[in-house]
Amino acid sequence: MQTILQSNLQSKAWQPNPGKGETTFNGVLLLVVWCIFTPYFIFTFILFIRRWDKQPIKARSPLLLSISSVAGYIMITHYCWMTWYSEENWPCIVSHWLIWAVMSWYYVPYILRCLRLFFIFKINFEKTEMHKGKDGEKKKQGFFVRKRHWFTDRRLLIWLIIFNTLVFLFGLFRQFYYSDNYPGRYGCTVTTLYLTGMTVIFYGMSSTSNNELKAVSLTWTLLIIPYIIIQWVGYNEDIFTTTYFQVLWPLVSYIISDVYPLHLSYISSQIITFSTSNVLSSLKTIIGNERACKHFEEFLVGEFSVENLLFYQDVARFKLLTDSDEINSQGKVIFDKYIDPSSVLEESIFMLMERDSYPRFLKSAICTKFKKELQNEENVLQILKKQKMV
Amino acid sequence: MGNKNLKKKRKEEIARNELVEQELKKSDLVQKQQVKLLILGAGDSGKSTLLKQMQILYKDGFSKEDKQLYRNVIRTNIITYIKILLKGVQMLDLKLHKSNEKIAEDFLNLPDIIDSFTPNSILASKQLWNDPAMKMSFEKRAQFQLADSAGYFLDNIDRIASENYKPSDQDILNCRISTTGVKVVEFLVNNQPWKVVDVGGQRSERKKWIHHFDDTTLLIYVVAVNEYDQKLFEDNTTNRLHESLKLFETTANNQFLSNKNCVILFNKTDLFKDKIQKVNFNKCFEDFKGSNNYEEVIKFIKTLFVKAGKNTKRSIFVHYSCATNTNEIRFVFDAVQSTILENILKEQGFM
């Protein structure tokens, strides 16, 4: 979609920097943005590669993610530099081909990832229904296994290449055989395509509890609407359009689509989600796992013995303190909070919970529900493994 | 003539029908009405043991996972018991056999976890348990805090240490795990749904009891009668039986419970019988003037408790038991059930 914009450079329809070889305030600003963004990009990319196999399943498609993040970086770099240089200094044909080649590589993996998330959610959902419907029988052969066979990483890549080649050919065609003065038309065609896909996914997602998916689709939809409007209304030398859409949009979507999964890979609860037996095997692992601990707490509240857990956690946190002032104040807080004539040791509280509350928790309805949830996710993982999607 | 006979017959039929219907209604009521039993008592009196007995009597006993858990707890407890007894030896200024002194020193450094239960520590435990000073310390255990079942487990140490040891029902009944919070377990006792509420008995746990006071059918108050010479775990100064009596007085006369029927279960009578021969009861209860034998003392305790909970709105039933004995407890629950049935029928106006 950017090709048309660039082709308009020749027809003077788009002139971000008036004057020859002069830098504008806007250009400097973008250069600063770029200078900050580059180390940030390198840093996150290295982190991402290092945590390649730590990606939580729902956000995980490292291949697509890395393609789109590199492409996104090239795009942002290009826009920043282009604005900084004036039009004459920046070879327009480079701009053309760069954007042409890179743009779809940035956005399309993104959409594919959303689709993928959508189907993962879909199996999740269907599994739950199946558990409810049939009398305890687990069916591993869901509709997903039979019908969505193409939905693997490798196949997604093939789809990506096919789609991008088509876009590229269309661009070439337009470049050489078709020129009019409606620069927005082509951009709108592609954007409408994106928008339609995103909206469908967004509506499909509205019932999901997957926050990542919600965030991704929402940002996408919200950012793309003003873009499409401006494309239709007319694209000119307005600084707002260049700065905002050429840089801000990729930047925001970069952070959400690439940094969010990275962030998730550091949350322990998201990583060990997929082993029922590990998480529930002892009280220590339950307390160590954010998600499991939440369920345990809920159970304890129902049994009126949550104060044990809170006390244990407070003391555990207290043990890590090093600052003497803080130790004093926290010590007082703990003493005031759990004041009790019989001084109970942390160890004995843990033992109390381990022997009395923990076995009961394992049998409780809350734990059964949680186990089912984990089992469900484990099934999904197995299907994905079978499909070589992980 | 024939007409008259017919009329008579019909009348009889109607009467019989009514009777059958009433019977049906009765049994229906009994089955539909959920019964809520509240088991209360001071710490370590045997409330959870009652629940375990119900698990054996009205459900299918203990699962494999339960047994695994109890096995670990029992084994860890053995380490704990020996350590407590060793500290008791120090406290009472007793002398261990010379060869045992070094062992005892090492033993006190063991942490109270299942990993401490190694062949070495088993051997040490056995040797220490056979030491006369330890036996002396065990005799005087009332002066420090040692669980009542310690003797039972220490005598069975060989069986517990064996590789494929699976705790028997008796072991599980004897195994003490202090309860925290409130647990609610549902049973089906002779087709009647029972909701049994078991609570933690230690002081800090008691403020939680109030959450379950309403719509109680029957209150079961458990008293460990053998505790008359022991001090509270919580503060080491208050006499346990005094505490239990005081606790009963306040809970039984609570506004939510004061009109509920009440069963007082005098528990641990077996240990009581042993103790009464060694420790004089009026040392701990100066009001007691009778002779120091089982019947008189238990009668005295009974009057104390019944007096504390007596009012015009309720009846108090008294049972004596040893909670680890399944037969005795079955008898108690049978009695409890007939009480409950009477109660329901009375409420519905059938009696």
XYZ file of C-alpha atoms in Angstrom:
741
model
C 0.000 0.000 0.000
C 2.935 2.269 0.557
C 4.104 1.939 -3.036
C 1.526 4.311 -4.216
C 2.556 6.751 -1.589
C 6.104 6.532 -2.686
C 5.251 6.815 -6.331
C 3.620 10.041 -5.471
C 6.945 11.395 -4.401
C 7.628 12.014 -8.053
C 4.378 13.840 -8.563
C 5.091 16.039 -5.545
C 1.912 14.898 -3.930
C 3.837 13.940 -0.870
C 6.484 16.254 0.438
C 7.327 15.742 4.037
C 10.316 18.053 3.985
C 10.053 21.145 1.942
C 13.292 22.587 0.782
C 16.452 20.994 -0.494
C 18.538 18.932 1.879
C 17.157 20.715 4.937
C 16.277 18.827 8.041
C 13.046 19.678 9.751
C 12.011 19.430 13.336
C 9.898 16.435 12.409
C 12.859 14.730 10.833
C 15.066 15.253 13.869
C 12.357 13.977 16.150
C 11.990 10.811 14.130
C 15.712 10.303 14.058
C 15.779 10.531 17.829
C 12.944 8.022 17.983
C 14.886 5.746 15.712
C 18.059 6.084 17.779
C 16.165 5.049 20.876
C 14.292 2.312 19.112
C 17.290 0.591 17.562
C 19.025 -0.577 20.751
C 15.609 -1.429 22.122
C 14.887 -3.557 19.084
C 18.268 -5.292 19.243
C 17.859 -5.930 22.911
C 14.378 -7.411 22.614
C 15.308 -9.409 19.554
C 18.270 -11.018 21.281
C 16.116 -11.740 24.289
C 13.500 -13.184 22.044
C 15.943 -15.519 20.330
C 17.302 -16.603 23.677
C 13.844 -17.371 24.946
C 12.731 -18.993 21.726
C 11.620 -22.219 23.406
C 10.256 -20.524 26.505
C 7.377 -18.954 24.674
C 4.032 -19.673 26.264
C 1.967 -21.717 23.962
C -0.781 -19.242 23.278
C 1.536 -16.513 22.086
C 3.959 -18.841 20.498
C 5.004 -18.844 16.930
C 8.640 -17.799 17.143
C 9.190 -18.070 13.411
C 6.388 -15.721 12.446
C 7.237 -13.413 15.290
C 10.862 -13.044 14.316
C 10.024 -12.458 10.663
C 7.600 -9.727 11.540
C 9.853 -8.092 14.059
C 12.771 -7.816 11.647
C 10.505 -6.536 8.912
C 8.963 -4.091 11.336
C 12.376 -2.776 12.260
C 13.346 -2.219 8.643
C 10.091 -0.378 8.045
C 10.453 1.906 11.001
C 14.065 2.603 10.090
C 13.051 3.486 6.614
C 10.343 5.902 7.616
C 12.542 7.635 10.141
C 15.441 8.069 7.752
C 13.226 9.091 4.914
C 11.692 11.865 6.917
C 15.058 12.995 8.129
C 16.531 13.168 4.634
C 14.713 15.353 2.268
C 13.089 13.796 -0.706
C 15.863 14.636 -3.110
C 18.555 13.122 -0.928
C 16.679 9.968 -0.319
C 16.594 7.808 -3.402
C 12.948 7.307 -3.999
C 13.311 4.044 -5.818
C 14.987 2.497 -2.748
C 12.066 3.598 -0.701
C 9.677 2.034 -3.146
C 11.221 -1.346 -3.290
C 11.999 -1.473 0.372
C 8.493 -0.755 1.471
C 7.110 -2.935 -1.222
C 9.191 -5.875 -0.141
C 9.014 -5.424 3.584
C 5.632 -4.133 4.510
C 3.608 -7.268 4.033
C 6.250 -9.285 5.767
C 5.602 -7.200 8.771
C 1.839 -7.199 8.886
C 0.830 -10.518 7.461
C 2.589 -12.771 9.977
C 0.768 -10.746 12.499
C -2.590 -11.625 11.056
C -1.613 -15.234 10.670
C -0.613 -15.305 14.296
C -3.970 -13.943 15.264
C -5.640 -16.607 13.184
C -3.557 -19.209 14.840
C -4.383 -17.925 18.267
C -7.976 -17.967 17.243
C -7.875 -21.634 16.334
C -5.980 -22.568 19.435
C -8.673 -20.878 21.385
C -11.196 -22.704 19.299
C -9.861 -26.136 20.216
C -9.758 -25.087 23.788
C -13.367 -24.147 23.628
C -14.446 -27.284 21.798
C -12.581 -29.484 24.240
C -14.410 -27.949 27.125
C -17.711 -28.533 25.428
C -16.757 -32.101 24.733
C -15.865 -32.685 28.351
C -19.233 -31.466 29.381
C -21.217 -33.362 26.775
C -19.819 -36.868 26.804
C -19.639 -38.877 29.958
C -16.053 -38.199 30.921
C -14.681 -39.509 27.644
C -11.794 -37.558 26.262
C -11.704 -37.240 22.545
C -8.421 -36.199 21.160
C -9.680 -36.205 17.610
C -11.449 -32.891 17.501
C -12.537 -30.969 14.446
C -9.287 -29.094 14.516
C -7.209 -32.183 13.953
C -9.127 -33.239 10.902
C -9.856 -29.958 9.180
C -7.118 -27.500 10.043
C -4.287 -29.604 8.901
C -2.682 -26.743 7.000
C -2.331 -24.695 10.100
C 1.266 -25.543 10.914
C 4.240 -23.209 11.127
C 5.658 -24.432 7.858
C 2.403 -24.150 6.029
C 1.757 -20.758 7.462
C 5.087 -19.705 6.019
C 4.047 -20.985 2.598
C 0.797 -19.079 2.837
C 2.762 -16.018 3.792
C 5.025 -16.307 0.782
C 2.091 -16.860 -1.581
C 0.172 -13.925 -0.207
C 3.136 -11.575 -0.256
C 4.111 -12.564 -3.762
C 0.597 -11.731 -4.905
C 0.748 -8.361 -3.220
C 4.143 -7.747 -4.743
C 3.001 -8.681 -8.251
C -0.031 -6.495 -7.877
C 2.234 -3.644 -6.899
C 4.497 -4.248 -9.892
C 1.492 -4.301 -12.147
C 0.262 -1.060 -10.738
C 3.675 0.482 -10.925
C 4.153 -0.108 -14.607
C 0.760 -0.270 -16.180
C -1.491 1.751 -14.007
C -1.153 5.202 -12.668
C -3.767 7.620 -11.584
C -3.914 10.433 -9.148
C -5.809 8.610 -6.449
C -2.958 7.525 -4.283
C -5.163 6.118 -1.599
C -6.976 3.554 -3.671
C -4.427 0.824 -3.659
C -3.570 1.380 -0.050
C -7.232 1.189 0.772
C -7.689 -2.078 -1.025
C -4.994 -3.755 0.972
C -5.946 -2.024 4.165
C -9.558 -3.020 3.751
C -8.372 -6.553 3.381
C -6.429 -6.289 6.613
C -9.259 -4.540 8.353
C -11.808 -7.134 7.349
C -9.584 -9.923 8.570
C -8.904 -8.148 11.805
C -12.496 -7.304 12.479
C -13.608 -10.857 11.927
C -10.920 -12.046 14.278
C -11.776 -9.338 16.743
C -15.391 -10.351 16.875
C -14.412 -13.979 17.103
C -12.221 -13.069 20.010
C -14.703 -11.038 21.939
C -15.704 -14.093 23.913
C -12.187 -15.296 24.606
C -10.340 -14.827 27.836
C -7.025 -14.595 26.032
C -5.795 -11.130 26.893
C -3.002 -11.092 24.381
C -5.345 -11.759 21.561
C -7.706 -9.100 22.750
C -4.932 -6.540 22.997
C -3.518 -7.395 19.597
C -6.792 -7.283 17.729
C -8.021 -4.205 19.504
C -4.872 -2.204 18.764
C -4.902 -3.310 15.211
C -8.482 -2.447 14.585
C -8.285 0.876 16.375
C -5.093 1.971 14.632
C -6.172 0.943 11.196
C -9.501 2.789 11.172
C -8.063 6.347 11.147
C -5.505 5.194 8.655
C -8.073 3.997 6.201
C -10.105 7.163 6.598
C -7.118 9.335 5.828
C -6.223 7.185 2.878
C -9.646 7.797 1.405
C -9.873 11.449 2.271
C -6.589 12.141 0.567
C -2.995 11.712 1.304
C -0.875 14.815 1.242
C 1.987 16.492 2.935
C 0.309 16.475 6.275
C 2.905 15.863 8.918
C 0.389 14.129 11.093
C -0.101 11.309 8.626
C 3.573 10.679 8.122
C 4.665 10.733 11.698
C 1.713 9.047 13.152
C 1.059 6.289 10.722
C 4.425 5.593 9.268
C 6.163 5.346 12.597
C 3.766 5.248 15.477
C 1.609 2.505 14.121
C 4.407 0.011 13.489
C 5.979 1.001 16.769
C 2.888 0.341 18.835
C 2.026 -2.856 17.087
C 5.648 -3.955 17.359
C 5.569 -3.593 21.080
C 2.281 -5.386 21.476
C 2.934 -8.193 19.062
C 6.567 -8.898 19.853
C 7.289 -7.651 23.295
C 4.170 -9.007 24.887
C 5.012 -12.644 24.110
C 8.506 -11.985 25.380
C 7.082 -10.612 28.567
C 4.841 -13.671 28.892
C 7.795 -15.980 28.555
C 9.123 -14.571 31.811
C 5.964 -15.212 33.780
C 6.448 -18.542 35.420
C 2.762 -19.307 35.585
C 2.508 -19.061 31.828
C 5.420 -21.375 31.185
C 4.677 -24.298 33.451
C 1.035 -24.197 32.626
C 1.272 -27.424 30.714
C 2.177 -29.987 33.287
C -0.665 -30.870 35.570
C 1.373 -33.242 37.652
C 4.273 -30.852 38.196
C 2.292 -27.926 39.462
C 0.108 -29.883 41.827
C 2.773 -32.325 42.965
C 3.650 -30.443 46.124
C 2.602 -27.466 48.145
C 5.861 -25.686 47.360
C 5.227 -25.737 43.605
C 1.680 -24.535 44.129
C 2.859 -21.586 46.158
C 5.589 -20.921 43.606
C 3.126 -20.834 40.732
C 1.099 -17.687 40.523
C -1.873 -19.237 38.855
C -2.063 -22.341 41.009
C -1.560 -20.254 44.110
C -4.562 -18.135 43.220
C -6.764 -21.214 43.103
C -5.312 -22.488 46.352
C -6.012 -19.157 47.979
C -9.588 -19.254 46.747
C -9.971 -22.686 48.291
C -8.479 -21.563 51.604
C -10.801 -18.584 51.771
C -13.688 -21.027 51.552
C -12.227 -23.032 54.401
C -11.447 -20.001 56.537
C -7.767 -20.741 56.732
C -6.297 -18.314 54.219
C -4.383 -16.485 56.939
C -1.866 -19.316 57.008
C -0.965 -18.773 53.375
C -0.823 -15.000 53.721
C 1.377 -15.308 56.751
C 3.676 -17.746 55.027
C 4.003 -15.507 52.007
C 4.621 -12.431 54.109
C 7.328 -14.172 56.067
C 8.908 -15.551 52.905
C 9.012 -12.042 51.475
C 10.344 -10.735 54.766
C 13.242 -13.169 54.634
C 14.427 -11.637 51.372
C 14.671 -8.125 52.778
C 18.138 -6.711 53.276
C 17.523 -3.094 54.193
C 17.472 -2.812 57.985
C 14.853 -0.043 58.110
C 12.559 -2.040 55.942
C 13.163 -5.130 58.025
C 12.120 -3.255 61.131
C 8.982 -1.766 59.643
C 7.964 -4.982 57.869
C 8.625 -6.987 61.006
C 6.291 -4.750 62.892
C 3.662 -5.028 60.184
C 3.801 -8.808 60.289
C 3.712 -8.826 64.066
C 0.706 -6.536 64.138
C -1.075 -8.377 61.393
C -0.728 -11.877 62.718
C -0.388 -11.150 66.402
C -1.062 -14.313 68.281
C -0.302 -15.374 71.845
C 1.180 -18.625 70.618
C 4.080 -17.779 68.404
C 3.854 -20.072 65.392
C 6.915 -20.646 63.302
C 6.819 -20.258 59.570
C 7.907 -23.852 59.196
C 5.047 -25.159 61.266
C 2.556 -23.045 59.325
C 3.859 -24.561 56.134
C 3.587 -28.029 57.649
C 0.070 -27.292 58.825
C -0.979 -26.320 55.326
C 0.931 -29.154 53.740
C -0.653 -31.805 55.910
C -4.132 -30.484 56.367
C -5.127 -28.005 53.678
C -3.087 -29.234 50.727
C -4.476 -32.807 50.495
C -7.979 -31.441 50.845
C -7.286 -28.854 48.176
C -6.296 -31.636 45.782
C -9.726 -33.183 46.233
C -11.685 -29.949 46.165
C -13.933 -28.752 43.381
C -11.682 -25.763 42.754
C -8.702 -27.992 42.159
C -10.669 -30.338 39.927
C -11.710 -27.406 37.798
C -8.159 -26.117 37.650
C -6.873 -29.573 36.752
C -9.392 -29.781 33.938
C -8.193 -26.420 32.684
C -4.590 -27.625 32.724
C -5.521 -30.917 31.136
C -7.290 -29.024 28.428
C -4.233 -26.949 27.685
C -2.098 -30.037 27.750
C -4.348 -31.633 25.137
C -4.000 -28.571 22.987
C -0.255 -28.735 23.334
C -0.231 -32.355 22.290
C -2.301 -31.613 19.227
C -0.010 -28.761 18.341
C 3.019 -30.985 18.826
C 1.470 -33.600 16.589
C 0.889 -30.943 13.991
C 4.459 -29.773 14.468
C 3.202 -26.339 15.324
C 5.334 -26.086 18.389
C -75.965 -55.815 53.986
C -73.533 -56.055 51.170
C -73.541 -52.310 50.887
C -72.632 -51.878 54.530
C -69.778 -54.318 54.230
C -68.503 -52.489 51.204
C -68.588 -49.180 53.020
C -66.684 -50.641 55.923
C -64.108 -52.082 53.599
C -63.642 -48.809 51.814
C -63.192 -47.004 55.097
C -60.535 -49.462 56.086
C -58.844 -49.020 52.771
C -58.793 -45.272 53.121
C -57.390 -45.513 56.610
C -54.698 -47.882 55.443
C -53.865 -45.641 52.541
C -53.471 -42.706 54.863
C -51.192 -44.689 57.072
C -49.039 -45.755 54.146
C -48.912 -42.241 52.838
C -47.918 -40.921 56.202
C -45.163 -43.487 56.447
C -43.972 -42.547 53.006
C -44.042 -38.906 53.885
C -42.039 -39.650 56.989
C -39.295 -41.513 55.204
C -39.332 -38.912 52.471
C -38.829 -36.176 54.996
C -36.048 -38.011 56.676
C -34.275 -38.546 53.415
C -34.759 -35.086 52.061
C -33.830 -33.167 55.140
C -30.156 -32.440 55.173
C -28.644 -32.971 58.559
C -25.837 -30.742 59.683
C -23.577 -32.003 62.419
C -21.176 -29.610 64.011
C -18.193 -31.228 65.657
C -16.555 -28.918 68.171
C -14.017 -29.292 70.916
C -10.667 -28.030 72.109
C -7.459 -28.800 70.249
C -6.309 -32.426 70.070
C -9.577 -33.794 71.457
C -10.236 -36.142 68.519
C -12.666 -34.274 66.274
C -10.920 -35.173 63.053
C -10.600 -38.763 64.208
C -14.388 -38.925 64.293
C -14.437 -37.761 60.717
C -11.915 -40.413 59.749
C -14.158 -42.995 61.393
C -17.061 -41.778 59.304
C -14.867 -42.132 56.255
C -14.364 -45.777 57.206
C -17.960 -46.422 58.236
C -19.930 -44.593 55.567
C -17.527 -44.194 52.691
C -15.021 -46.563 51.221
C -12.148 -45.884 53.579
C -8.883 -44.244 52.640
C -7.536 -43.879 49.147
C -4.045 -44.719 47.985
C -3.044 -41.050 47.993
C -4.361 -40.622 51.517
C -2.330 -43.577 52.677
C 0.794 -42.239 51.010
C 0.312 -38.938 52.780
C -0.269 -40.565 56.145
C 2.743 -42.782 55.669
C 4.991 -39.754 55.261
C 3.383 -37.955 58.155
C 3.730 -40.940 60.454
C 7.372 -41.393 59.535
C 8.172 -37.722 60.023
C 6.304 -37.782 63.319
C 8.548 -40.519 64.638
C 11.536 -38.198 64.248
C 9.579 -35.403 65.906
C 8.462 -37.577 68.831
C 11.975 -38.795 69.583
C 13.230 -35.222 69.479
C 10.507 -34.070 71.859
C 11.294 -36.925 74.214
C 15.006 -36.091 74.089
C 14.230 -32.516 74.990
C 12.064 -33.910 77.774
C 15.052 -35.889 79.034
C 17.080 -32.678 79.160
C 14.277 -30.790 80.844
C 13.796 -33.413 83.534
C 17.566 -33.713 84.111
C 17.574 -37.412 83.307
C 20.689 -39.235 82.180
C 20.765 -41.201 78.964
C 22.962 -44.272 78.679
C 26.492 -43.196 77.849
C 26.525 -44.845 74.438
C 23.342 -42.969 73.537
C 24.554 -39.474 74.351
C 26.354 -38.934 71.068
C 23.439 -40.379 69.103
C 21.022 -38.086 70.881
C 23.133 -35.053 70.076
C 23.141 -35.896 66.379
C 19.460 -36.717 66.440
C 18.460 -33.320 67.790
C 20.034 -31.725 64.735
C 17.799 -33.606 62.297
C 15.144 -31.469 60.637
C 11.509 -32.573 60.944
C 11.102 -33.664 57.355
C 10.528 -36.985 55.640
C 14.096 -37.019 54.300
C 15.362 -37.417 57.837
C 13.793 -40.867 57.981
C 16.883 -42.796 56.923
C 18.088 -46.280 58.006
C 20.529 -44.517 60.306
C 17.931 -42.440 62.050
C 15.601 -45.454 62.332
C 18.322 -47.374 64.117
C 19.019 -44.387 66.362
C 15.316 -43.954 67.134
C 14.990 -47.586 68.159
C 18.041 -47.451 70.360
C 16.948 -44.212 71.985
C 13.373 -45.408 72.505
C 14.692 -48.408 74.424
C 16.730 -46.219 76.738
C 15.278 -46.199 80.299
C 15.706 -42.434 80.539
C 13.528 -42.006 77.447
C 10.879 -44.284 78.930
C 10.951 -42.152 82.046
C 10.590 -39.049 79.962
C 7.635 -40.670 78.180
C 5.982 -41.435 81.521
C 6.195 -37.789 82.485
C 5.069 -36.508 79.099
C 2.268 -34.488 80.684
C 4.889 -31.878 81.549
C 5.632 -31.139 77.925
C 3.700 -31.398 74.651
C 3.678 -34.872 73.198
C 0.871 -36.335 71.103
C -1.094 -39.134 72.767
C -0.368 -41.532 69.934
C 3.434 -41.207 70.219
C 3.712 -44.392 72.268
C 1.647 -46.352 69.774
C 3.850 -45.371 66.840
C 7.163 -45.715 68.640
C 6.248 -49.246 69.681
C 5.535 -50.066 66.046
C 8.668 -48.522 64.642
C 9.873 -51.727 62.966
C 6.677 -52.130 60.989
C 6.616 -48.459 60.010
C 10.213 -48.538 58.852
C 9.727 -51.595 56.655
C 10.055 -50.868 52.966
C 6.563 -51.689 51.788
C 4.807 -50.273 54.802
C 1.209 -49.300 54.174
C -0.521 -47.583 57.067
C -3.423 -49.598 58.429
C -6.731 -47.959 59.338
C -5.634 -48.105 62.944
C -2.414 -46.241 62.121
C -4.328 -43.579 60.242
C -6.819 -43.162 63.065
C -3.960 -42.671 65.486
C -2.070 -40.283 63.267
C -2.529 -36.705 64.295
C -2.672 -33.859 61.786
C -3.827 -30.613 63.308
C -6.744 -29.106 61.447
C -6.759 -25.549 60.235
C -9.883 -23.775 59.117
C -13.202 -25.471 58.664
C -13.776 -28.573 56.602
C -17.145 -29.748 55.470
C -17.617 -33.358 54.416
C -20.828 -34.918 53.190
C -21.826 -38.477 53.967
C -24.797 -40.624 53.174
C -25.700 -42.389 56.387
C -28.455 -44.972 55.839
C -29.820 -42.975 52.900
C -29.804 -39.781 54.857
C -27.477 -36.999 53.762
C -25.250 -35.766 56.548
C -23.173 -32.686 56.343
C -20.419 -32.945 58.893
C -18.442 -29.869 59.832
C -15.055 -30.408 61.383
C -13.072 -27.495 62.719
C -9.641 -26.722 64.050
C -9.759 -26.678 67.840
C -6.813 -24.535 68.809
C -7.471 -21.080 70.142
C -6.541 -19.199 67.005
C -8.948 -21.372 64.999
C -11.990 -20.873 67.183
C -12.997 -17.514 65.812
C -13.854 -19.306 62.575
C -16.419 -21.576 64.170
C -19.138 -18.959 64.151
C -19.385 -19.189 60.334
C -21.002 -22.579 60.652
C -23.219 -22.124 63.675
C -26.477 -21.453 61.865
C -28.854 -24.224 60.771
C -27.022 -26.813 62.818
C -29.048 -29.936 63.530
C -26.900 -31.355 66.244
C -23.827 -30.258 68.095
C -21.231 -32.870 68.932
C -18.800 -31.659 71.539
C -15.715 -33.788 71.976
C -13.795 -33.815 75.232
C -10.537 -35.654 75.714
C -10.971 -36.770 79.317
C -7.427 -37.996 79.710
C -6.101 -34.472 79.503
C -6.888 -33.550 83.068
C -3.223 -33.255 83.995
C -1.979 -31.676 80.773
C -1.371 -28.074 79.867
C -2.575 -26.315 76.723
C -0.389 -26.504 73.663
C -1.141 -22.843 73.019
C 0.129 -21.307 76.235
C 1.580 -24.157 78.330
C -0.124 -22.934 81.516
C -3.867 -23.531 81.284
C -5.181 -26.962 82.204
C -6.665 -28.584 79.125
C -9.768 -29.952 80.788
C -10.524 -26.599 82.401
C -10.149 -24.976 79.020
C -12.409 -27.522 77.390
C -15.094 -26.991 79.994
C -14.923 -23.243 79.640
C -15.055 -23.531 75.901
C -18.101 -25.764 76.075
C -19.858 -23.351 78.361
C -19.372 -20.435 75.982
C -20.122 -22.244 72.717
C -23.047 -24.290 73.939
C -24.726 -21.170 75.271
C -24.061 -19.181 72.143
C -27.299 -17.650 70.860
C -27.241 -19.756 67.698
C -26.596 -23.026 69.459
C -28.389 -22.689 72.764
C -31.544 -24.397 71.474
C -29.797 -27.193 69.594
C -29.559 -30.687 70.920
C -26.118 -31.618 71.967
C -24.044 -34.756 72.232
C -21.061 -34.666 74.535
C -18.547 -37.291 73.596
C -16.071 -38.130 76.322
C -13.178 -39.341 74.275
C -9.908 -41.175 74.890
C -11.395 -43.214 77.719
C -8.775 -45.926 77.221
C -5.943 -43.524 77.947
C -7.994 -42.095 80.772
C -8.341 -45.493 82.416
C -4.573 -45.925 82.382
C -3.875 -42.476 83.654
C -6.334 -42.437 86.510
C -4.376 -45.193 88.179
C -1.186 -43.147 88.096
C -2.253 -39.535 88.457
C -4.653 -38.403 91.122
C -7.603 -36.554 89.655
C -8.105 -34.109 92.540
C -4.585 -32.822 92.042
C -5.971 -31.062 89.025
C -9.588 -30.604 90.110
C -9.627 -29.622 93.746
C -13.437 -29.645 93.881
C -13.444 -33.377 93.385
C -13.966 -35.166 96.671
C -14.776 -38.711 95.567
C -12.446 -41.670 95.402
C -10.001 -41.840 92.553
C -11.555 -44.467 90.308
C -12.805 -44.412 86.726
C -16.554 -44.468 87.442
C -16.592 -41.722 90.017
C -14.283 -39.399 88.167
C -16.104 -39.730 84.869
C -19.401 -39.155 86.650
C -17.952 -36.000 88.151
C -16.746 -34.738 84.777
C -20.110 -35.566 83.237
C -22.019 -33.533 85.836
C -19.657 -30.614 85.273
C -20.279 -30.553 81.540
C -24.003 -31.257 81.650
C -24.432 -28.495 84.192
C -22.504 -26.104 81.965
C -24.683 -26.721 78.935
C -28.042 -27.381 80.481
C -31.104 -25.372 79.604
C -34.780 -25.990 79.018
C -34.654 -25.810 75.215
C -32.373 -28.713 74.543
C -31.491 -32.195 75.615
C -27.947 -33.295 76.216
C -26.796 -36.812 75.407
C -23.600 -38.207 76.790
C -21.457 -40.916 75.227
C -18.140 -42.412 76.204
C -15.786 -43.612 73.573
C -12.324 -44.166 72.348
C -12.344 -42.524 68.948
C -9.770 -44.870 67.472
C -12.080 -47.825 68.093
C -14.337 -48.198 65.066
C -16.948 -50.358 66.807
C -17.460 -47.946 69.640
C -17.824 -45.072 67.240
C -20.302 -46.992 65.116
C -22.417 -47.425 68.209
C -22.175 -43.708 68.953
C -23.219 -42.745 65.449
C -26.138 -45.163 65.517
C -27.317 -43.468 68.661
C -26.744 -40.062 67.102
C -28.782 -41.034 64.101
C -31.758 -42.185 66.082
C -31.599 -38.915 67.992
C -31.634 -37.017 64.744
C -34.570 -39.009 63.395
C -36.553 -38.363 66.508
C -35.663 -34.750 66.211
C -36.873 -34.450 62.636
C -40.092 -36.309 63.281
C -40.778 -34.198 66.319
C -40.256 -31.034 64.372
C -42.668 -32.168 61.681
C -45.236 -33.113 64.252
C -45.218 -36.849 63.771
C -44.378 -37.603 67.368
